């Protein structure tokens, strides 16, 4: 059976450590983020089946992060929080959360809730999170690209190139690495001139939202100047 991947978003190291050890023993793959910014980066970098989410975080709150997740994908979210007020619980569920567990909790209860949510949502394969950069959005499931909410038509090669850049957002990719990965994708030959043309066309199609920067003598990087 495929190992389910869980992202724990929790800034209390003791709670996070206990959950991580317990769930690893139960056969889950685990990643841990102690803040919203780290969690967003992890969601972009790899697929997850479920998120265990604290309400209060150093650089944001679970309510806002849950909203962000649900806009990007269908990954189920379970809140873990000391907030036991009925209004807070309803607010979290209305935001799209799939369950709500009040601290302190028993690990066996968390496991039972996780299994129930995974069964209910039919999560047998990781949900592919949408990739974003400013107004730019790429949907890996539908293989569509959007800019400011409007779909942008791209060729198969341009799509693969943009996907590589988004998967490595804010990182410089050398021309050699891009050429190797684009060639390996379908076995099609992509030469240096073709890469230059593809970058040019993507910039034209996406306009200012492209955020594709040329790193002279090295390659390219995608990411807003303020990130």
mmCIF file with all atom_site columns, C-alpha atoms in Angstrom:
data_model
loop_
_atom_site.group_PDB
_atom_site.id
_atom_site.type_symbol
_atom_site.label_atom_id
_atom_site.label_alt_id
_atom_site.label_comp_id
_atom_site.label_asym_id
_atom_site.label_entity_id
_atom_site.label_seq_id
_atom_site.pdbx_PDB_ins_code
_atom_site.Cartn_x
_atom_site.Cartn_y
_atom_site.Cartn_z
_atom_site.occupancy
_atom_site.B_iso_or_equiv
_atom_site.pdbx_formal_charge
_atom_site.auth_seq_id
_atom_site.auth_comp_id
_atom_site.auth_asym_id
_atom_site.auth_atom_id
_atom_site.pdbx_PDB_model_num
ATOM 1   C CA . UNK A 1 1   ? 0.000   0.000  0.000   1.00 0.00 ? 1   UNK A CA 1
ATOM 2   C CA . UNK A 1 2   ? 1.248   3.472  -0.855  1.00 0.00 ? 2   UNK A CA 1
ATOM 3   C CA . UNK A 1 3   ? 2.451   5.527  2.091   1.00 0.00 ? 3   UNK A CA 1
ATOM 4   C CA . UNK A 1 4   ? 0.222   8.512  2.848   1.00 0.00 ? 4   UNK A CA 1
ATOM 5   C CA . UNK A 1 5   ? 2.068   11.795 3.247   1.00 0.00 ? 5   UNK A CA 1
ATOM 6   C CA . UNK A 1 6   ? 1.056   14.121 6.088   1.00 0.00 ? 6   UNK A CA 1
ATOM 7   C CA . UNK A 1 7   ? 2.176   17.711 6.648   1.00 0.00 ? 7   UNK A CA 1
ATOM 8   C CA . UNK A 1 8   ? 2.157   18.803 10.298  1.00 0.00 ? 8   UNK A CA 1
ATOM 9   C CA . UNK A 1 9   ? 1.929   22.595 10.652  1.00 0.00 ? 9   UNK A CA 1
ATOM 10  C CA . UNK A 1 10  ? 2.584   23.196 14.348  1.00 0.00 ? 10  UNK A CA 1
ATOM 11  C CA . UNK A 1 11  ? 4.923   25.621 16.135  1.00 0.00 ? 11  UNK A CA 1
ATOM 12  C CA . UNK A 1 12  ? 4.926   23.742 19.460  1.00 0.00 ? 12  UNK A CA 1
ATOM 13  C CA . UNK A 1 13  ? 7.994   21.526 19.072  1.00 0.00 ? 13  UNK A CA 1
ATOM 14  C CA . UNK A 1 14  ? 6.907   19.077 21.782  1.00 0.00 ? 14  UNK A CA 1
ATOM 15  C CA . UNK A 1 15  ? 3.510   18.450 20.187  1.00 0.00 ? 15  UNK A CA 1
ATOM 16  C CA . UNK A 1 16  ? 5.004   18.282 16.699  1.00 0.00 ? 16  UNK A CA 1
ATOM 17  C CA . UNK A 1 17  ? 7.690   15.814 17.779  1.00 0.00 ? 17  UNK A CA 1
ATOM 18  C CA . UNK A 1 18  ? 5.177   13.545 19.496  1.00 0.00 ? 18  UNK A CA 1
ATOM 19  C CA . UNK A 1 19  ? 2.900   13.526 16.455  1.00 0.00 ? 19  UNK A CA 1
ATOM 20  C CA . UNK A 1 20  ? 5.799   12.924 14.085  1.00 0.00 ? 20  UNK A CA 1
ATOM 21  C CA . UNK A 1 21  ? 7.206   9.949  15.988  1.00 0.00 ? 21  UNK A CA 1
ATOM 22  C CA . UNK A 1 22  ? 3.778   8.376  16.517  1.00 0.00 ? 22  UNK A CA 1
ATOM 23  C CA . UNK A 1 23  ? 2.619   8.765  12.910  1.00 0.00 ? 23  UNK A CA 1
ATOM 24  C CA . UNK A 1 24  ? 5.935   7.551  11.497  1.00 0.00 ? 24  UNK A CA 1
ATOM 25  C CA . UNK A 1 25  ? 5.489   4.399  13.579  1.00 0.00 ? 25  UNK A CA 1
ATOM 26  C CA . UNK A 1 26  ? 2.023   4.016  12.047  1.00 0.00 ? 26  UNK A CA 1
ATOM 27  C CA . UNK A 1 27  ? 3.470   4.046  8.538   1.00 0.00 ? 27  UNK A CA 1
ATOM 28  C CA . UNK A 1 28  ? 2.849   7.618  7.428   1.00 0.00 ? 28  UNK A CA 1
ATOM 29  C CA . UNK A 1 29  ? 5.333   9.847  5.658   1.00 0.00 ? 29  UNK A CA 1
ATOM 30  C CA . UNK A 1 30  ? 5.741   13.055 7.665   1.00 0.00 ? 30  UNK A CA 1
ATOM 31  C CA . UNK A 1 31  ? 6.910   16.608 7.050   1.00 0.00 ? 31  UNK A CA 1
ATOM 32  C CA . UNK A 1 32  ? 6.825   19.314 9.706   1.00 0.00 ? 32  UNK A CA 1
ATOM 33  C CA . UNK A 1 33  ? 6.566   23.083 9.329   1.00 0.00 ? 33  UNK A CA 1
ATOM 34  C CA . UNK A 1 34  ? 6.561   25.463 12.300  1.00 0.00 ? 34  UNK A CA 1
ATOM 35  C CA . UNK A 1 35  ? 5.199   28.440 10.361  1.00 0.00 ? 35  UNK A CA 1
ATOM 36  C CA . UNK A 1 36  ? 2.965   29.308 7.409   1.00 0.00 ? 36  UNK A CA 1
ATOM 37  C CA . UNK A 1 37  ? 5.763   30.340 5.043   1.00 0.00 ? 37  UNK A CA 1
ATOM 38  C CA . UNK A 1 38  ? 7.561   27.021 5.497   1.00 0.00 ? 38  UNK A CA 1
ATOM 39  C CA . UNK A 1 39  ? 4.332   25.065 5.048   1.00 0.00 ? 39  UNK A CA 1
ATOM 40  C CA . UNK A 1 40  ? 3.594   26.842 1.761   1.00 0.00 ? 40  UNK A CA 1
ATOM 41  C CA . UNK A 1 41  ? 7.059   26.010 0.460   1.00 0.00 ? 41  UNK A CA 1
ATOM 42  C CA . UNK A 1 42  ? 6.636   22.348 1.416   1.00 0.00 ? 42  UNK A CA 1
ATOM 43  C CA . UNK A 1 43  ? 3.244   22.149 -0.317  1.00 0.00 ? 43  UNK A CA 1
ATOM 44  C CA . UNK A 1 44  ? 4.811   23.527 -3.476  1.00 0.00 ? 44  UNK A CA 1
ATOM 45  C CA . UNK A 1 45  ? 7.799   21.185 -3.321  1.00 0.00 ? 45  UNK A CA 1
ATOM 46  C CA . UNK A 1 46  ? 5.969   17.881 -2.825  1.00 0.00 ? 46  UNK A CA 1
ATOM 47  C CA . UNK A 1 47  ? 2.448   16.375 -2.736  1.00 0.00 ? 47  UNK A CA 1
ATOM 48  C CA . UNK A 1 48  ? 0.615   15.640 0.513   1.00 0.00 ? 48  UNK A CA 1
ATOM 49  C CA . UNK A 1 49  ? -2.476  13.614 1.401   1.00 0.00 ? 49  UNK A CA 1
ATOM 50  C CA . UNK A 1 50  ? -3.502  15.462 4.562   1.00 0.00 ? 50  UNK A CA 1
ATOM 51  C CA . UNK A 1 51  ? -2.553  18.457 6.715   1.00 0.00 ? 51  UNK A CA 1
ATOM 52  C CA . UNK A 1 52  ? -2.635  18.618 10.528  1.00 0.00 ? 52  UNK A CA 1
ATOM 53  C CA . UNK A 1 53  ? -2.928  22.340 11.204  1.00 0.00 ? 53  UNK A CA 1
ATOM 54  C CA . UNK A 1 54  ? -2.462  24.412 14.345  1.00 0.00 ? 54  UNK A CA 1
ATOM 55  C CA . UNK A 1 55  ? -4.602  27.534 14.614  1.00 0.00 ? 55  UNK A CA 1
ATOM 56  C CA . UNK A 1 56  ? -2.019  29.989 15.975  1.00 0.00 ? 56  UNK A CA 1
ATOM 57  C CA . UNK A 1 57  ? 1.306   30.243 14.116  1.00 0.00 ? 57  UNK A CA 1
ATOM 58  C CA . UNK A 1 58  ? 4.208   32.732 14.331  1.00 0.00 ? 58  UNK A CA 1
ATOM 59  C CA . UNK A 1 59  ? 3.606   34.299 10.894  1.00 0.00 ? 59  UNK A CA 1
ATOM 60  C CA . UNK A 1 60  ? -0.125  33.774 10.416  1.00 0.00 ? 60  UNK A CA 1
ATOM 61  C CA . UNK A 1 61  ? -3.058  31.670 11.523  1.00 0.00 ? 61  UNK A CA 1
ATOM 62  C CA . UNK A 1 62  ? -4.564  28.360 10.565  1.00 0.00 ? 62  UNK A CA 1
ATOM 63  C CA . UNK A 1 63  ? -7.772  29.970 9.352   1.00 0.00 ? 63  UNK A CA 1
ATOM 64  C CA . UNK A 1 64  ? -5.927  31.917 6.647   1.00 0.00 ? 64  UNK A CA 1
ATOM 65  C CA . UNK A 1 65  ? -3.675  28.992 5.742   1.00 0.00 ? 65  UNK A CA 1
ATOM 66  C CA . UNK A 1 66  ? -6.635  26.621 5.432   1.00 0.00 ? 66  UNK A CA 1
ATOM 67  C CA . UNK A 1 67  ? -8.257  29.089 3.033   1.00 0.00 ? 67  UNK A CA 1
ATOM 68  C CA . UNK A 1 68  ? -5.026  29.203 1.015   1.00 0.00 ? 68  UNK A CA 1
ATOM 69  C CA . UNK A 1 69  ? -4.817  25.402 0.849   1.00 0.00 ? 69  UNK A CA 1
ATOM 70  C CA . UNK A 1 70  ? -8.419  24.982 -0.261  1.00 0.00 ? 70  UNK A CA 1
ATOM 71  C CA . UNK A 1 71  ? -7.930  27.520 -3.052  1.00 0.00 ? 71  UNK A CA 1
ATOM 72  C CA . UNK A 1 72  ? -4.923  25.589 -4.316  1.00 0.00 ? 72  UNK A CA 1
ATOM 73  C CA . UNK A 1 73  ? -6.032  21.970 -3.905  1.00 0.00 ? 73  UNK A CA 1
ATOM 74  C CA . UNK A 1 74  ? -8.425  19.457 -2.326  1.00 0.00 ? 74  UNK A CA 1
ATOM 75  C CA . UNK A 1 75  ? -5.978  18.305 0.359   1.00 0.00 ? 75  UNK A CA 1
ATOM 76  C CA . UNK A 1 76  ? -7.965  17.495 3.529   1.00 0.00 ? 76  UNK A CA 1
ATOM 77  C CA . UNK A 1 77  ? -7.190  19.622 6.597   1.00 0.00 ? 77  UNK A CA 1
ATOM 78  C CA . UNK A 1 78  ? -7.617  18.710 10.271  1.00 0.00 ? 78  UNK A CA 1
ATOM 79  C CA . UNK A 1 79  ? -7.289  21.521 12.808  1.00 0.00 ? 79  UNK A CA 1
ATOM 80  C CA . UNK A 1 80  ? -5.360  20.866 16.033  1.00 0.00 ? 80  UNK A CA 1
ATOM 81  C CA . UNK A 1 81  ? -6.032  23.713 18.458  1.00 0.00 ? 81  UNK A CA 1
ATOM 82  C CA . UNK A 1 82  ? -6.776  24.777 22.017  1.00 0.00 ? 82  UNK A CA 1
ATOM 83  C CA . UNK A 1 83  ? -9.716  26.825 20.701  1.00 0.00 ? 83  UNK A CA 1
ATOM 84  C CA . UNK A 1 84  ? -12.829 24.936 21.776  1.00 0.00 ? 84  UNK A CA 1
ATOM 85  C CA . UNK A 1 85  ? -15.380 27.701 21.320  1.00 0.00 ? 85  UNK A CA 1
ATOM 86  C CA . UNK A 1 86  ? -18.299 26.666 19.128  1.00 0.00 ? 86  UNK A CA 1
ATOM 87  C CA . UNK A 1 87  ? -17.874 29.756 16.943  1.00 0.00 ? 87  UNK A CA 1
ATOM 88  C CA . UNK A 1 88  ? -14.213 28.902 16.244  1.00 0.00 ? 88  UNK A CA 1
ATOM 89  C CA . UNK A 1 89  ? -15.065 25.296 15.394  1.00 0.00 ? 89  UNK A CA 1
ATOM 90  C CA . UNK A 1 90  ? -17.849 26.349 13.010  1.00 0.00 ? 90  UNK A CA 1
ATOM 91  C CA . UNK A 1 91  ? -15.583 28.965 11.437  1.00 0.00 ? 91  UNK A CA 1
ATOM 92  C CA . UNK A 1 92  ? -12.875 26.389 10.785  1.00 0.00 ? 92  UNK A CA 1
ATOM 93  C CA . UNK A 1 93  ? -15.287 23.867 9.285   1.00 0.00 ? 93  UNK A CA 1
ATOM 94  C CA . UNK A 1 94  ? -16.957 26.547 7.148   1.00 0.00 ? 94  UNK A CA 1
ATOM 95  C CA . UNK A 1 95  ? -13.518 27.476 5.843   1.00 0.00 ? 95  UNK A CA 1
ATOM 96  C CA . UNK A 1 96  ? -13.204 23.977 4.412   1.00 0.00 ? 96  UNK A CA 1
ATOM 97  C CA . UNK A 1 97  ? -11.509 22.076 7.242   1.00 0.00 ? 97  UNK A CA 1
ATOM 98  C CA . UNK A 1 98  ? -12.380 18.371 7.264   1.00 0.00 ? 98  UNK A CA 1
ATOM 99  C CA . UNK A 1 99  ? -12.179 17.867 11.030  1.00 0.00 ? 99  UNK A CA 1
ATOM 100 C CA . UNK A 1 100 ? -11.348 19.699 14.242  1.00 0.00 ? 100 UNK A CA 1
ATOM 101 C CA . UNK A 1 101 ? -9.462  18.249 17.230  1.00 0.00 ? 101 UNK A CA 1
ATOM 102 C CA . UNK A 1 102 ? -9.159  20.211 20.480  1.00 0.00 ? 102 UNK A CA 1
ATOM 103 C CA . UNK A 1 103 ? -5.912  20.122 22.491  1.00 0.00 ? 103 UNK A CA 1
ATOM 104 C CA . UNK A 1 104 ? -4.928  18.317 24.621  1.00 0.00 ? 104 UNK A CA 1
ATOM 105 C CA . UNK A 1 105 ? -5.652  15.180 22.638  1.00 0.00 ? 105 UNK A CA 1
ATOM 106 C CA . UNK A 1 106 ? -4.794  11.492 22.657  1.00 0.00 ? 106 UNK A CA 1
ATOM 107 C CA . UNK A 1 107 ? -2.625  10.298 19.786  1.00 0.00 ? 107 UNK A CA 1
ATOM 108 C CA . UNK A 1 108 ? -4.963  7.374  19.209  1.00 0.00 ? 108 UNK A CA 1
ATOM 109 C CA . UNK A 1 109 ? -7.803  9.848  18.610  1.00 0.00 ? 109 UNK A CA 1
ATOM 110 C CA . UNK A 1 110 ? -5.716  11.784 16.082  1.00 0.00 ? 110 UNK A CA 1
ATOM 111 C CA . UNK A 1 111 ? -4.926  8.547  14.237  1.00 0.00 ? 111 UNK A CA 1
ATOM 112 C CA . UNK A 1 112 ? -8.595  7.564  14.160  1.00 0.00 ? 112 UNK A CA 1
ATOM 113 C CA . UNK A 1 113 ? -9.608  10.979 12.804  1.00 0.00 ? 113 UNK A CA 1
ATOM 114 C CA . UNK A 1 114 ? -6.875  10.895 10.146  1.00 0.00 ? 114 UNK A CA 1
ATOM 115 C CA . UNK A 1 115 ? -7.961  7.463  8.945   1.00 0.00 ? 115 UNK A CA 1
ATOM 116 C CA . UNK A 1 116 ? -11.606 8.541  8.885   1.00 0.00 ? 116 UNK A CA 1
ATOM 117 C CA . UNK A 1 117 ? -10.873 11.669 6.844   1.00 0.00 ? 117 UNK A CA 1
ATOM 118 C CA . UNK A 1 118 ? -8.684  9.760  4.380   1.00 0.00 ? 118 UNK A CA 1
ATOM 119 C CA . UNK A 1 119 ? -11.448 7.187  3.897   1.00 0.00 ? 119 UNK A CA 1
ATOM 120 C CA . UNK A 1 120 ? -14.114 9.864  3.526   1.00 0.00 ? 120 UNK A CA 1
ATOM 121 C CA . UNK A 1 121 ? -12.161 11.943 1.031   1.00 0.00 ? 121 UNK A CA 1
ATOM 122 C CA . UNK A 1 122 ? -11.003 8.907  -0.929  1.00 0.00 ? 122 UNK A CA 1
ATOM 123 C CA . UNK A 1 123 ? -7.424  10.081 -0.637  1.00 0.00 ? 123 UNK A CA 1
ATOM 124 C CA . UNK A 1 124 ? -5.620  7.128  -2.189  1.00 0.00 ? 124 UNK A CA 1
ATOM 125 C CA . UNK A 1 125 ? -3.189  9.303  -4.134  1.00 0.00 ? 125 UNK A CA 1
ATOM 126 C CA . UNK A 1 126 ? -1.583  12.650 -3.319  1.00 0.00 ? 126 UNK A CA 1
ATOM 127 C CA . UNK A 1 127 ? -3.502  15.709 -4.442  1.00 0.00 ? 127 UNK A CA 1
ATOM 128 C CA . UNK A 1 128 ? -1.463  17.783 -6.832  1.00 0.00 ? 128 UNK A CA 1
ATOM 129 C CA . UNK A 1 129 ? -1.199  21.278 -5.430  1.00 0.00 ? 129 UNK A CA 1
ATOM 130 C CA . UNK A 1 130 ? -1.453  24.198 -7.796  1.00 0.00 ? 130 UNK A CA 1
ATOM 131 C CA . UNK A 1 131 ? 1.765   26.162 -8.209  1.00 0.00 ? 131 UNK A CA 1
ATOM 132 C CA . UNK A 1 132 ? 1.667   29.927 -7.874  1.00 0.00 ? 132 UNK A CA 1
ATOM 133 C CA . UNK A 1 133 ? 3.911   32.962 -8.189  1.00 0.00 ? 133 UNK A CA 1
ATOM 134 C CA . UNK A 1 134 ? 2.189   36.306 -7.813  1.00 0.00 ? 134 UNK A CA 1
ATOM 135 C CA . UNK A 1 135 ? -0.709  36.438 -10.308 1.00 0.00 ? 135 UNK A CA 1
ATOM 136 C CA . UNK A 1 136 ? 0.627   33.346 -12.078 1.00 0.00 ? 136 UNK A CA 1
ATOM 137 C CA . UNK A 1 137 ? -1.024  29.969 -11.374 1.00 0.00 ? 137 UNK A CA 1
ATOM 138 C CA . UNK A 1 138 ? -0.311  26.541 -12.870 1.00 0.00 ? 138 UNK A CA 1
ATOM 139 C CA . UNK A 1 139 ? -2.746  23.653 -12.365 1.00 0.00 ? 139 UNK A CA 1
ATOM 140 C CA . UNK A 1 140 ? -0.832  20.318 -12.733 1.00 0.00 ? 140 UNK A CA 1
ATOM 141 C CA . UNK A 1 141 ? -4.028  18.267 -12.756 1.00 0.00 ? 141 UNK A CA 1
ATOM 142 C CA . UNK A 1 142 ? -5.665  20.120 -15.643 1.00 0.00 ? 142 UNK A CA 1
ATOM 143 C CA . UNK A 1 143 ? -2.305  21.159 -17.184 1.00 0.00 ? 143 UNK A CA 1
ATOM 144 C CA . UNK A 1 144 ? -3.544  24.727 -17.449 1.00 0.00 ? 144 UNK A CA 1
ATOM 145 C CA . UNK A 1 145 ? -1.831  28.062 -16.863 1.00 0.00 ? 145 UNK A CA 1
ATOM 146 C CA . UNK A 1 146 ? -3.625  31.138 -15.542 1.00 0.00 ? 146 UNK A CA 1
ATOM 147 C CA . UNK A 1 147 ? -2.487  34.728 -15.173 1.00 0.00 ? 147 UNK A CA 1
ATOM 148 C CA . UNK A 1 148 ? -4.649  37.058 -13.103 1.00 0.00 ? 148 UNK A CA 1
ATOM 149 C CA . UNK A 1 149 ? -7.476  34.515 -13.321 1.00 0.00 ? 149 UNK A CA 1
ATOM 150 C CA . UNK A 1 150 ? -7.368  34.323 -17.136 1.00 0.00 ? 150 UNK A CA 1
ATOM 151 C CA . UNK A 1 151 ? -6.221  31.145 -18.846 1.00 0.00 ? 151 UNK A CA 1
ATOM 152 C CA . UNK A 1 152 ? -3.056  31.536 -20.911 1.00 0.00 ? 152 UNK A CA 1
ATOM 153 C CA . UNK A 1 153 ? -2.575  29.156 -23.867 1.00 0.00 ? 153 UNK A CA 1
ATOM 154 C CA . UNK A 1 154 ? 0.891   27.576 -23.866 1.00 0.00 ? 154 UNK A CA 1
ATOM 155 C CA . UNK A 1 155 ? 2.564   24.831 -25.869 1.00 0.00 ? 155 UNK A CA 1
ATOM 156 C CA . UNK A 1 156 ? 3.560   21.519 -24.275 1.00 0.00 ? 156 UNK A CA 1
ATOM 157 C CA . UNK A 1 157 ? 7.191   22.624 -24.176 1.00 0.00 ? 157 UNK A CA 1
ATOM 158 C CA . UNK A 1 158 ? 6.343   25.999 -22.642 1.00 0.00 ? 158 UNK A CA 1
ATOM 159 C CA . UNK A 1 159 ? 4.183   24.266 -20.027 1.00 0.00 ? 159 UNK A CA 1
ATOM 160 C CA . UNK A 1 160 ? 7.008   21.906 -19.024 1.00 0.00 ? 160 UNK A CA 1
ATOM 161 C CA . UNK A 1 161 ? 9.461   24.797 -18.797 1.00 0.00 ? 161 UNK A CA 1
ATOM 162 C CA . UNK A 1 162 ? 7.110   26.882 -16.662 1.00 0.00 ? 162 UNK A CA 1
ATOM 163 C CA . UNK A 1 163 ? 6.423   23.875 -14.436 1.00 0.00 ? 163 UNK A CA 1
ATOM 164 C CA . UNK A 1 164 ? 10.157  23.420 -13.822 1.00 0.00 ? 164 UNK A CA 1
ATOM 165 C CA . UNK A 1 165 ? 10.589  27.090 -12.964 1.00 0.00 ? 165 UNK A CA 1
ATOM 166 C CA . UNK A 1 166 ? 7.607   27.084 -10.587 1.00 0.00 ? 166 UNK A CA 1
ATOM 167 C CA . UNK A 1 167 ? 8.717   23.875 -8.891  1.00 0.00 ? 167 UNK A CA 1
ATOM 168 C CA . UNK A 1 168 ? 12.027  25.633 -8.186  1.00 0.00 ? 168 UNK A CA 1
ATOM 169 C CA . UNK A 1 169 ? 10.612  29.091 -7.471  1.00 0.00 ? 169 UNK A CA 1
ATOM 170 C CA . UNK A 1 170 ? 13.189  31.636 -6.291  1.00 0.00 ? 170 UNK A CA 1
ATOM 171 C CA . UNK A 1 171 ? 16.009  29.270 -7.278  1.00 0.00 ? 171 UNK A CA 1
ATOM 172 C CA . UNK A 1 172 ? 18.314  29.810 -10.241 1.00 0.00 ? 172 UNK A CA 1
ATOM 173 C CA . UNK A 1 173 ? 18.245  26.963 -12.760 1.00 0.00 ? 173 UNK A CA 1
ATOM 174 C CA . UNK A 1 174 ? 21.159  26.770 -15.177 1.00 0.00 ? 174 UNK A CA 1
ATOM 175 C CA . UNK A 1 175 ? 20.493  26.499 -18.893 1.00 0.00 ? 175 UNK A CA 1
ATOM 176 C CA . UNK A 1 176 ? 22.183  23.104 -18.859 1.00 0.00 ? 176 UNK A CA 1
ATOM 177 C CA . UNK A 1 177 ? 19.837  21.758 -16.156 1.00 0.00 ? 177 UNK A CA 1
ATOM 178 C CA . UNK A 1 178 ? 16.785  23.104 -17.957 1.00 0.00 ? 178 UNK A CA 1
ATOM 179 C CA . UNK A 1 179 ? 17.871  21.609 -21.268 1.00 0.00 ? 179 UNK A CA 1
ATOM 180 C CA . UNK A 1 180 ? 18.517  18.207 -19.680 1.00 0.00 ? 180 UNK A CA 1
ATOM 181 C CA . UNK A 1 181 ? 15.174  18.123 -17.883 1.00 0.00 ? 181 UNK A CA 1
ATOM 182 C CA . UNK A 1 182 ? 13.187  19.364 -20.886 1.00 0.00 ? 182 UNK A CA 1
ATOM 183 C CA . UNK A 1 183 ? 14.852  16.787 -23.116 1.00 0.00 ? 183 UNK A CA 1
ATOM 184 C CA . UNK A 1 184 ? 14.244  13.977 -20.632 1.00 0.00 ? 184 UNK A CA 1
ATOM 185 C CA . UNK A 1 185 ? 10.550  14.822 -20.315 1.00 0.00 ? 185 UNK A CA 1
ATOM 186 C CA . UNK A 1 186 ? 9.415   13.296 -23.614 1.00 0.00 ? 186 UNK A CA 1
ATOM 187 C CA . UNK A 1 187 ? 12.647  12.294 -25.276 1.00 0.00 ? 187 UNK A CA 1
ATOM 188 C CA . UNK A 1 188 ? 12.378  15.343 -27.542 1.00 0.00 ? 188 UNK A CA 1
ATOM 189 C CA . UNK A 1 189 ? 15.520  17.277 -28.336 1.00 0.00 ? 189 UNK A CA 1
ATOM 190 C CA . UNK A 1 190 ? 15.541  20.841 -27.002 1.00 0.00 ? 190 UNK A CA 1
ATOM 191 C CA . UNK A 1 191 ? 18.572  22.898 -27.979 1.00 0.00 ? 191 UNK A CA 1
ATOM 192 C CA . UNK A 1 192 ? 19.907  26.155 -26.587 1.00 0.00 ? 192 UNK A CA 1
ATOM 193 C CA . UNK A 1 193 ? 18.167  28.315 -29.186 1.00 0.00 ? 193 UNK A CA 1
ATOM 194 C CA . UNK A 1 194 ? 14.836  26.592 -28.565 1.00 0.00 ? 194 UNK A CA 1
ATOM 195 C CA . UNK A 1 195 ? 15.128  27.306 -24.837 1.00 0.00 ? 195 UNK A CA 1
ATOM 196 C CA . UNK A 1 196 ? 15.790  30.993 -25.542 1.00 0.00 ? 196 UNK A CA 1
ATOM 197 C CA . UNK A 1 197 ? 12.723  31.190 -27.783 1.00 0.00 ? 197 UNK A CA 1
ATOM 198 C CA . UNK A 1 198 ? 10.537  29.408 -25.209 1.00 0.00 ? 198 UNK A CA 1
ATOM 199 C CA . UNK A 1 199 ? 11.597  31.845 -22.472 1.00 0.00 ? 199 UNK A CA 1
ATOM 200 C CA . UNK A 1 200 ? 10.862  34.781 -24.790 1.00 0.00 ? 200 UNK A CA 1
ATOM 201 C CA . UNK A 1 201 ? 7.407   33.458 -25.686 1.00 0.00 ? 201 UNK A CA 1
ATOM 202 C CA . UNK A 1 202 ? 6.488   32.786 -22.073 1.00 0.00 ? 202 UNK A CA 1
ATOM 203 C CA . UNK A 1 203 ? 7.442   36.341 -21.139 1.00 0.00 ? 203 UNK A CA 1
ATOM 204 C CA . UNK A 1 204 ? 5.317   37.698 -23.962 1.00 0.00 ? 204 UNK A CA 1
ATOM 205 C CA . UNK A 1 205 ? 2.303   35.565 -23.052 1.00 0.00 ? 205 UNK A CA 1
ATOM 206 C CA . UNK A 1 206 ? 2.475   36.184 -19.311 1.00 0.00 ? 206 UNK A CA 1
ATOM 207 C CA . UNK A 1 207 ? 3.541   39.827 -19.441 1.00 0.00 ? 207 UNK A CA 1
ATOM 208 C CA . UNK A 1 208 ? 4.737   41.409 -16.163 1.00 0.00 ? 208 UNK A CA 1
ATOM 209 C CA . UNK A 1 209 ? 3.380   38.409 -14.238 1.00 0.00 ? 209 UNK A CA 1
ATOM 210 C CA . UNK A 1 210 ? 5.983   36.124 -15.792 1.00 0.00 ? 210 UNK A CA 1
ATOM 211 C CA . UNK A 1 211 ? 8.653   37.182 -13.259 1.00 0.00 ? 211 UNK A CA 1
ATOM 212 C CA . UNK A 1 212 ? 11.169  35.123 -15.243 1.00 0.00 ? 212 UNK A CA 1
ATOM 213 C CA . UNK A 1 213 ? 14.559  36.691 -14.607 1.00 0.00 ? 213 UNK A CA 1
ATOM 214 C CA . UNK A 1 214 ? 17.687  36.107 -16.635 1.00 0.00 ? 214 UNK A CA 1
ATOM 215 C CA . UNK A 1 215 ? 20.733  35.402 -14.490 1.00 0.00 ? 215 UNK A CA 1
ATOM 216 C CA . UNK A 1 216 ? 23.413  36.468 -16.917 1.00 0.00 ? 216 UNK A CA 1
ATOM 217 C CA . UNK A 1 217 ? 25.862  33.734 -17.830 1.00 0.00 ? 217 UNK A CA 1
ATOM 218 C CA . UNK A 1 218 ? 24.020  31.149 -15.690 1.00 0.00 ? 218 UNK A CA 1
ATOM 219 C CA . UNK A 1 219 ? 20.340  30.614 -16.455 1.00 0.00 ? 219 UNK A CA 1
ATOM 220 C CA . UNK A 1 220 ? 16.927  31.703 -15.231 1.00 0.00 ? 220 UNK A CA 1
ATOM 221 C CA . UNK A 1 221 ? 14.990  32.203 -12.002 1.00 0.00 ? 221 UNK A CA 1
ATOM 222 C CA . UNK A 1 222 ? 11.259  32.678 -11.457 1.00 0.00 ? 222 UNK A CA 1
ATOM 223 C CA . UNK A 1 223 ? 10.068  34.756 -8.518  1.00 0.00 ? 223 UNK A CA 1
ATOM 224 C CA . UNK A 1 224 ? 8.780   38.271 -7.755  1.00 0.00 ? 224 UNK A CA 1
ATOM 225 C CA . UNK A 1 225 ? 11.382  40.819 -6.726  1.00 0.00 ? 225 UNK A CA 1
ATOM 226 C CA . UNK A 1 226 ? 9.781   41.155 -3.299  1.00 0.00 ? 226 UNK A CA 1
ATOM 227 C CA . UNK A 1 227 ? 9.907   37.433 -2.480  1.00 0.00 ? 227 UNK A CA 1
#
